[in-house]
Short mmCIF file of C-alpha atoms in Angstrom, two decimals:
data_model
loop_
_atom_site.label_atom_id
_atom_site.label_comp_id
_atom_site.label_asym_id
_atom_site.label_seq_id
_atom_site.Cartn_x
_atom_site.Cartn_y
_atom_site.Cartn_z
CA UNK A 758 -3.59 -15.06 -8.71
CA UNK A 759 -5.75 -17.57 -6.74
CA UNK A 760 -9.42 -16.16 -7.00
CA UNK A 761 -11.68 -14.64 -5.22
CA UNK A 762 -14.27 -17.02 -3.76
CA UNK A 763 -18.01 -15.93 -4.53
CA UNK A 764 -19.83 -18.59 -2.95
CA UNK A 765 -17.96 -17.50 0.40
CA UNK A 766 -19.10 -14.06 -0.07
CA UNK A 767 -22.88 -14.78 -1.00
CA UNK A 768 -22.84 -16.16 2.44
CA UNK A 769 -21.22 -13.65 4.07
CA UNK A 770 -23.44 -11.34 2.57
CA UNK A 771 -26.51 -13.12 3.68
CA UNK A 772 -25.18 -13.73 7.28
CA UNK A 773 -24.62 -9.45 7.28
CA UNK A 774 -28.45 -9.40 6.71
CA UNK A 775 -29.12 -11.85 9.16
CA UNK A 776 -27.41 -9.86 12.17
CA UNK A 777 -29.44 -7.98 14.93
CA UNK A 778 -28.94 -4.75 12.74
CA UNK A 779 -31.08 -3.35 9.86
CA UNK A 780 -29.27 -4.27 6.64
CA UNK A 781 -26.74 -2.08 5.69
CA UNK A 782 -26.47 -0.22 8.67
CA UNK A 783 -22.71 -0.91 9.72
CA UNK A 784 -21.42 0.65 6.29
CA UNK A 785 -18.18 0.28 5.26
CA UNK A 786 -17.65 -2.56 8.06
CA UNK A 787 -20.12 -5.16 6.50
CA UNK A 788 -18.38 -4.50 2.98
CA UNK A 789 -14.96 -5.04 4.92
CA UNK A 790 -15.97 -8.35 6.29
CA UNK A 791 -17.33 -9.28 3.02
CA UNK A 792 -14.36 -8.81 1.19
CA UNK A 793 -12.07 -10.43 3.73
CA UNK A 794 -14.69 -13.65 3.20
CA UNK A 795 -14.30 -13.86 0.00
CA UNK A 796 -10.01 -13.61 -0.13
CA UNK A 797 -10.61 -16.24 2.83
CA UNK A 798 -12.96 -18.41 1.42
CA UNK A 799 -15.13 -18.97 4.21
CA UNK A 800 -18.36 -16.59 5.17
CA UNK A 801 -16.48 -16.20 9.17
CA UNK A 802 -13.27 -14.91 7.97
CA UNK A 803 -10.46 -14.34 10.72
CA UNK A 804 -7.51 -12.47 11.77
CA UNK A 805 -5.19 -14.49 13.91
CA UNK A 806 -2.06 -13.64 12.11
CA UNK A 807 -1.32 -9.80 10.69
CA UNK A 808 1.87 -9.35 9.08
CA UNK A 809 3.22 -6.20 8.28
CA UNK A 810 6.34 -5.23 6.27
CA UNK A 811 7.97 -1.60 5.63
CA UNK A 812 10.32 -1.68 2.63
CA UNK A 813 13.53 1.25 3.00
CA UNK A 814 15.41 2.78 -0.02
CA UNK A 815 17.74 5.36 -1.16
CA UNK A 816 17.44 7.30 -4.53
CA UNK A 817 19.40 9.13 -6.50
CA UNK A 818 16.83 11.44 -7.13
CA UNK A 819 18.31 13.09 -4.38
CA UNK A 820 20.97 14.47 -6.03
CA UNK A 821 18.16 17.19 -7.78
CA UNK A 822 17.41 18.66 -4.30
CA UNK A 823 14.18 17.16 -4.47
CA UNK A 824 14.84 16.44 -0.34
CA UNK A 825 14.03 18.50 2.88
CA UNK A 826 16.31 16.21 5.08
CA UNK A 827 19.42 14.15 4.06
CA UNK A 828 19.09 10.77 2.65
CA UNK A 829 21.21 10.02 5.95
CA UNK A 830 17.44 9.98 7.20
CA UNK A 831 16.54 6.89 5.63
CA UNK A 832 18.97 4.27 7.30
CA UNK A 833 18.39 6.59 10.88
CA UNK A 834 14.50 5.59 10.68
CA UNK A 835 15.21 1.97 9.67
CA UNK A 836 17.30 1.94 13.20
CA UNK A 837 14.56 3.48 14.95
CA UNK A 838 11.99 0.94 13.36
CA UNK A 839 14.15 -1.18 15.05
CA UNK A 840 14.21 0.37 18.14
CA UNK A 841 10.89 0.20 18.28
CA UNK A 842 10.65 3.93 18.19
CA UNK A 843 8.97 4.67 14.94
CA UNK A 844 5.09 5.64 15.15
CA UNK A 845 4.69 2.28 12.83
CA UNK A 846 5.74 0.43 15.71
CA UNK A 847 2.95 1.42 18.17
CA UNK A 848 0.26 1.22 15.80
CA UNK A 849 1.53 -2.34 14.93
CA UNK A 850 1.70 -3.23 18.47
CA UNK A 851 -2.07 -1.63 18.96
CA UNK A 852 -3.66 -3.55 15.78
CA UNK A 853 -1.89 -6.41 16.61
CA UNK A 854 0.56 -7.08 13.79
CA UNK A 855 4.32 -8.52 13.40
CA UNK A 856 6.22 -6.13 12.09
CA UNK A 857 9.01 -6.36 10.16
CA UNK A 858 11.50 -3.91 8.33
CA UNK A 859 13.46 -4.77 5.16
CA UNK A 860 16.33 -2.50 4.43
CA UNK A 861 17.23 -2.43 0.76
CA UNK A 862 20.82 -1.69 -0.01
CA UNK A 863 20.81 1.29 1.63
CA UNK A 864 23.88 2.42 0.69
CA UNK A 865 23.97 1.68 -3.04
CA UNK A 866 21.08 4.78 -4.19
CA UNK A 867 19.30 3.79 -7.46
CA UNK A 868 20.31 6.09 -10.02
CA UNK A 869 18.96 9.26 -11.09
CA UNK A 870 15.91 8.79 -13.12
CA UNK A 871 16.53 12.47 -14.35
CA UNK A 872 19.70 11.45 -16.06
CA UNK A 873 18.63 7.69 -17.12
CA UNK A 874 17.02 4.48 -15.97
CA UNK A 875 16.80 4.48 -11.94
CA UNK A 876 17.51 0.19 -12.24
CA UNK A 877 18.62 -2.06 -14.34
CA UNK A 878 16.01 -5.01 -15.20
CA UNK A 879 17.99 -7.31 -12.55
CA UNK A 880 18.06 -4.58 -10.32
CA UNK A 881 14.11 -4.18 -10.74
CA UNK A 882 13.29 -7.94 -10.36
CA UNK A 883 16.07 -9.03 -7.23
CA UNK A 884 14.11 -5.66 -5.47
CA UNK A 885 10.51 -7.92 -6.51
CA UNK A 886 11.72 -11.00 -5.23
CA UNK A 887 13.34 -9.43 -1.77
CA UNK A 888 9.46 -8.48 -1.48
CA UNK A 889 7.78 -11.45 -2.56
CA UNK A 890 10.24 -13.56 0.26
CA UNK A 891 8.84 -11.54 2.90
CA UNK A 892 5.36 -12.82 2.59
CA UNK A 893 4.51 -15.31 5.54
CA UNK A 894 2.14 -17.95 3.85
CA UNK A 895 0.49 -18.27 7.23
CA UNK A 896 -0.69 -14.60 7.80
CA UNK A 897 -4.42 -13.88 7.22
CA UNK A 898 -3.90 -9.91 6.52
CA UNK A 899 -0.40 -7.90 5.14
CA UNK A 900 0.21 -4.56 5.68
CA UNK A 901 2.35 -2.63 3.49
CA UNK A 902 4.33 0.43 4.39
CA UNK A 903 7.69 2.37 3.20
CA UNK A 904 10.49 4.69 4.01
CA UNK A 905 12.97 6.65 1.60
CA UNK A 906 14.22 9.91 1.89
CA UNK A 907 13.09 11.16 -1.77
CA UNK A 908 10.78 8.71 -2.49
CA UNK A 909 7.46 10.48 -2.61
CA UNK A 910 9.63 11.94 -6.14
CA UNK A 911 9.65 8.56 -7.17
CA UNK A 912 6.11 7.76 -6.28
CA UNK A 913 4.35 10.94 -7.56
CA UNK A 914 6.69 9.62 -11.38
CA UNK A 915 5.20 6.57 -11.17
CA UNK A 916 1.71 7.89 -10.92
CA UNK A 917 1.81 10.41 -13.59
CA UNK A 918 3.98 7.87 -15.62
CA UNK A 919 0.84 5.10 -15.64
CA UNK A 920 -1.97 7.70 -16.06
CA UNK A 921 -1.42 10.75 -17.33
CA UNK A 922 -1.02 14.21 -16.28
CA UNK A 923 2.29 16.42 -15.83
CA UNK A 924 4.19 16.76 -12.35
CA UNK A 925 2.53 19.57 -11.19
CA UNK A 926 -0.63 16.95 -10.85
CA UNK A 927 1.02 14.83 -8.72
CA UNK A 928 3.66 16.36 -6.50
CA UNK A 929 3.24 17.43 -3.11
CA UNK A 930 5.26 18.47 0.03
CA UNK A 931 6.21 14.81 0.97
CA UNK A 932 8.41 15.23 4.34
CA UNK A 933 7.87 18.80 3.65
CA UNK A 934 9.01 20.31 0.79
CA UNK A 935 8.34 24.24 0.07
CA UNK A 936 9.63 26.96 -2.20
CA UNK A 937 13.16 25.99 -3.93
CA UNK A 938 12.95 22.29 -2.62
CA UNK A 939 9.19 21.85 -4.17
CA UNK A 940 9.86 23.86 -7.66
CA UNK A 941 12.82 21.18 -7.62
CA UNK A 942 10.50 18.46 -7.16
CA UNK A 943 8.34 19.17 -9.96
CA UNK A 944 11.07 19.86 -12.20
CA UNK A 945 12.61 16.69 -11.68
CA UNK A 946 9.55 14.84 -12.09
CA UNK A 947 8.81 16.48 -15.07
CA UNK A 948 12.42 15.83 -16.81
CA UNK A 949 12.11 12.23 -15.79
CA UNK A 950 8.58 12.00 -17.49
CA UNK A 951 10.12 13.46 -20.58
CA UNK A 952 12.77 10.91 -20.45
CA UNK A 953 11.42 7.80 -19.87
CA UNK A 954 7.99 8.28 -21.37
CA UNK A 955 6.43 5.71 -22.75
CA UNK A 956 6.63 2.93 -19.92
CA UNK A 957 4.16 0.44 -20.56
CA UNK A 958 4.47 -2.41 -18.12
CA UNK A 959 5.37 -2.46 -14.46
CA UNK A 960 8.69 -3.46 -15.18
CA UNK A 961 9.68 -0.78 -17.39
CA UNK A 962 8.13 1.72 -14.76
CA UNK A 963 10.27 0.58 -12.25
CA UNK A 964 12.96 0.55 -14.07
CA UNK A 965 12.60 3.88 -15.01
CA UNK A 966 12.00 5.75 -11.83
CA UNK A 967 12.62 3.47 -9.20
CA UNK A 968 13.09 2.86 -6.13
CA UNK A 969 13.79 -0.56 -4.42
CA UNK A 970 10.99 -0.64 -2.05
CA UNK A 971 8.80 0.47 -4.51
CA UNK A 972 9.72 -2.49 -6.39
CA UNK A 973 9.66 -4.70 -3.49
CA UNK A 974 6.06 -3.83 -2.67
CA UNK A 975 5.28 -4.27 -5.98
CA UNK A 976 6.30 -8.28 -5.77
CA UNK A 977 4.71 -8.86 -2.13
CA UNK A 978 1.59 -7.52 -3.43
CA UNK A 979 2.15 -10.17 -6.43
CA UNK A 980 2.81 -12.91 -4.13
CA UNK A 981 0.27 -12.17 -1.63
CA UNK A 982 -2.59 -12.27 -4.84
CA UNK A 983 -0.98 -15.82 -5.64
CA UNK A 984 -1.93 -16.80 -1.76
CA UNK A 985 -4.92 -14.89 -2.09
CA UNK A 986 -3.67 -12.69 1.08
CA UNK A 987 -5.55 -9.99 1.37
CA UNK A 988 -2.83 -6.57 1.58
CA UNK A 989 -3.84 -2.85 2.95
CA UNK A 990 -1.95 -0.92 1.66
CA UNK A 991 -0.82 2.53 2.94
CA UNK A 992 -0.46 5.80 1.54
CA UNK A 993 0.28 7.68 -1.86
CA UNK A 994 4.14 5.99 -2.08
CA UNK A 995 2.82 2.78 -1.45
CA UNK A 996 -0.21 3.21 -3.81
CA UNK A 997 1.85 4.68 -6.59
CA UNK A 998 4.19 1.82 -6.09
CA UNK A 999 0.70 -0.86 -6.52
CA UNK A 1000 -0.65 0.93 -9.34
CA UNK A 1001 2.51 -0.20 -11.56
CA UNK A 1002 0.82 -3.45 -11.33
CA UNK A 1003 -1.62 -2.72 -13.08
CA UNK A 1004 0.00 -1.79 -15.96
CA UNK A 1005 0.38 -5.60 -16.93
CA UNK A 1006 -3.30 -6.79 -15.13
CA UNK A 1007 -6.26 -4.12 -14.05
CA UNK A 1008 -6.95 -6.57 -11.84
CA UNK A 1009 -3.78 -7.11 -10.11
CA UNK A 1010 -4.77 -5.25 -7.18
CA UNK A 1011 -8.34 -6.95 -6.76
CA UNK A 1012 -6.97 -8.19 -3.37
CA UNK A 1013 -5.97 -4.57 -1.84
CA UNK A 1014 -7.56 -2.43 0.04
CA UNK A 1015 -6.29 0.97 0.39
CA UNK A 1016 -6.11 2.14 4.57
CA UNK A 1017 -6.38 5.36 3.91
CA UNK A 1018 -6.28 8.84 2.33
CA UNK A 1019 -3.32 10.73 2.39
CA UNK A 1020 -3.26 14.58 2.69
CA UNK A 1021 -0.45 14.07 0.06
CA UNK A 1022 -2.76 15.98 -2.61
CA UNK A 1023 -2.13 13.18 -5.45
CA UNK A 1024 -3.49 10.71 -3.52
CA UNK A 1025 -6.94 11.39 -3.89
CA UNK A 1026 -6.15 11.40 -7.55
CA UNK A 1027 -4.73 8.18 -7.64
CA UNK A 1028 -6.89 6.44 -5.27
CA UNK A 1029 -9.95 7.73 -8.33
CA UNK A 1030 -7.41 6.59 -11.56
CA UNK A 1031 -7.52 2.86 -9.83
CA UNK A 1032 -11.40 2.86 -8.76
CA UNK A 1033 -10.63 2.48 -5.05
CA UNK A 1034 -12.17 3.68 -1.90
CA UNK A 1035 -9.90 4.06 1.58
CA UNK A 1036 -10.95 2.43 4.59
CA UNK A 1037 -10.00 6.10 6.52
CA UNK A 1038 -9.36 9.69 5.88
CA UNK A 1039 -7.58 11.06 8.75
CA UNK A 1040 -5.22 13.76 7.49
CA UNK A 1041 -1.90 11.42 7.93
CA UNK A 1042 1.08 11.56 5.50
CA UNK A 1043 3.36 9.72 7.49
CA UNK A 1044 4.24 6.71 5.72
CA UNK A 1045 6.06 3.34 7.21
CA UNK A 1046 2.42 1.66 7.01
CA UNK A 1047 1.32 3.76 9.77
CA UNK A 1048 -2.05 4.61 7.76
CA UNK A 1049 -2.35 1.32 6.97
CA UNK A 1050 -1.91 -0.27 10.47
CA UNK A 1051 -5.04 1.89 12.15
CA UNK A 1052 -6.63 0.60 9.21
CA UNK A 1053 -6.30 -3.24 10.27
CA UNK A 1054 -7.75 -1.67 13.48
CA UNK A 1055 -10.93 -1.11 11.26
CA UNK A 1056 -10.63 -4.28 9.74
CA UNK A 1057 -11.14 -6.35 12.95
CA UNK A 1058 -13.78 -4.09 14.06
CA UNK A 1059 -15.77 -5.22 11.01
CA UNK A 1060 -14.45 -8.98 12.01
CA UNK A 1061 -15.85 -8.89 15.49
CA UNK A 1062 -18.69 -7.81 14.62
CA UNK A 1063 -19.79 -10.15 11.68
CA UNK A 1064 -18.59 -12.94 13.64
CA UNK A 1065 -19.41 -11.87 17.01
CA UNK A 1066 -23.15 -10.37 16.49
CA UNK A 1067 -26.00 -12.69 17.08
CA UNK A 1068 -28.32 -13.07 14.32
CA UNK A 1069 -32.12 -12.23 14.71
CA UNK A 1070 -32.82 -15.77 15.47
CA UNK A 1071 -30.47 -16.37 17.62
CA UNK A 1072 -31.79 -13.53 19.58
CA UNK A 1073 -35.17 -14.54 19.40
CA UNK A 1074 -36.11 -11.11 17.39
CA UNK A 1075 -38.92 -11.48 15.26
CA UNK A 1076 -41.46 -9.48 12.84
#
């Protein structure tokens, strides 16, 4: 992973104090600026290129009733995303991103991690790669978003896979599971846990539970930390899918920010277990990087205004 630059960020830092503000003032958005300085390596860090990629899968999880809508779902939303008709899209458009949507052998389901491994090894690292090609080299900022009818099963696995805690913990309604379709849920997450239990590296999580985009954001987040790219990432299934990572490096996701806090309840959770703050906490549980995108909204708003802002003596404020 190329490093983070602390010389960058000292000076970043000291130009935040320098502004026409009192130090400190602007919160969250000086810390923001700060950290994009120091993945940039340059105290006026920029944003002229935002990329942002939603991975699609299909699990076999479904087959446990674990879904409110038909896995059918999955490939109708990757159209739509192509339509342009997703919510993803406009909040792309809005923050000023490239979007781009990888479909993931849609119609070959991962298996059911109730009943044995979701993927094969090959299976796990051909997902990794499909991610790590989608990273553009070029972009300053990479947004990373999902969709997957069943795979908030999957995520809410991984999480209490890599630290702890039974199903109950972790699962939530997802697309809106209730009654029958949540008690499911949990069961299924449970009898995987059971199963596959221990998994003690990324790969052997994956492996285990799956899915495809989970393992494809797992390798753009990998190749982004080689180009020292800073990533948002979006909700719970995207976070679950990051924390794997750390299974082989706590510090693998030193270059992530997390856009926001889901309403899925293990989010919270997980967003504590890996020692992370989110940019926002708006209530969303959407998915498709649409948390993630008005976060990059946030993130400029911190970039205009360390850049932008005079500093006391350019203003000719004294005392």
């Amino acid at each position: 992973m190329k490093s983070f630059d602390e010389t960058a960020q000292a000076q970043a830092r000291a130009r935040q104090d320098s502004l026409t503000k009192p130090p400190g003032s602007l919160g969250r958005l000086e810390e923001l600026a700060i950290f994009m300085a120091g993945w940039q390596g340059t105290d006026r860090p920029r944003i002229d290129r935002a990329q942002a990629v939603v991975f699609a899968g299909n699990h076999g999880i479904c087959a446990q009733g674990v879904n409110p809508f038909p896995v059918e779902v999955t490939a109708q939303m990757v159209a739509n995303f192509n339509a342009g008709g997703a919510a993803i899209n406009q909040l792309a458009r809005m923050a000023g991103a490239d979007l781009s949507v990888v479909a993931l052998e849609l119609d070959r389901p991962t298996a059911d991690f109730t009943q044995g491994p979701a993927m094969s090894t090959a299976e796990v690292l051909a997902a990794m790669a499909a991610g790590a090609d989608t990273v553009d080299p070029q972009a300053d900022v990479l947004i990373l978003g999902e969709m997957g009818i069943g795979n908030s099963s999957v995520a809410a696995a991984l999480a209490a896979a890599r630290f702890g805690g039974s199903a109950a913990d972790w699962v939530g309604p997802g697309t809106g599971a209730v009654g029958d379709t949540l008690a499911a849920k949990i069961r299924a997450v449970d009898t995987g846990l059971a199963l596959h239990r221990p998994a003690h590296t990324a790969e052997q999580l994956l492996r285990a539970f799956g899915g495809r985009e989970q393992a494809a954001i797992c390798g753009a987040i990998r190749q982004a930390g080689e180009l020292g790219l800073p990533v948002i990432l979006d909700g719970f299934i995207c976070t679950a899918a990051a924390a794997a990572l750390t299974a082989d490096d706590s510090a693998a996701l030193d270059h992530c920010l997390i856009g926001h806090e889901s309403a899925e309840p293990g989010h919270r959770r997980l967003i504590a277990a890996l020692g992370k703050q989110p940019v926002l906490t708006l209530d969303m549980r959407l998915g498709e990087g649409s948390g993630a995108a008005v976060a990059l909204m946030v993130l400029r708003a911190a970039l205009e205004c360390h850049n932008g802002m005079a500093t006391f003596a350019e203003a000719g404020i004294g005392g």
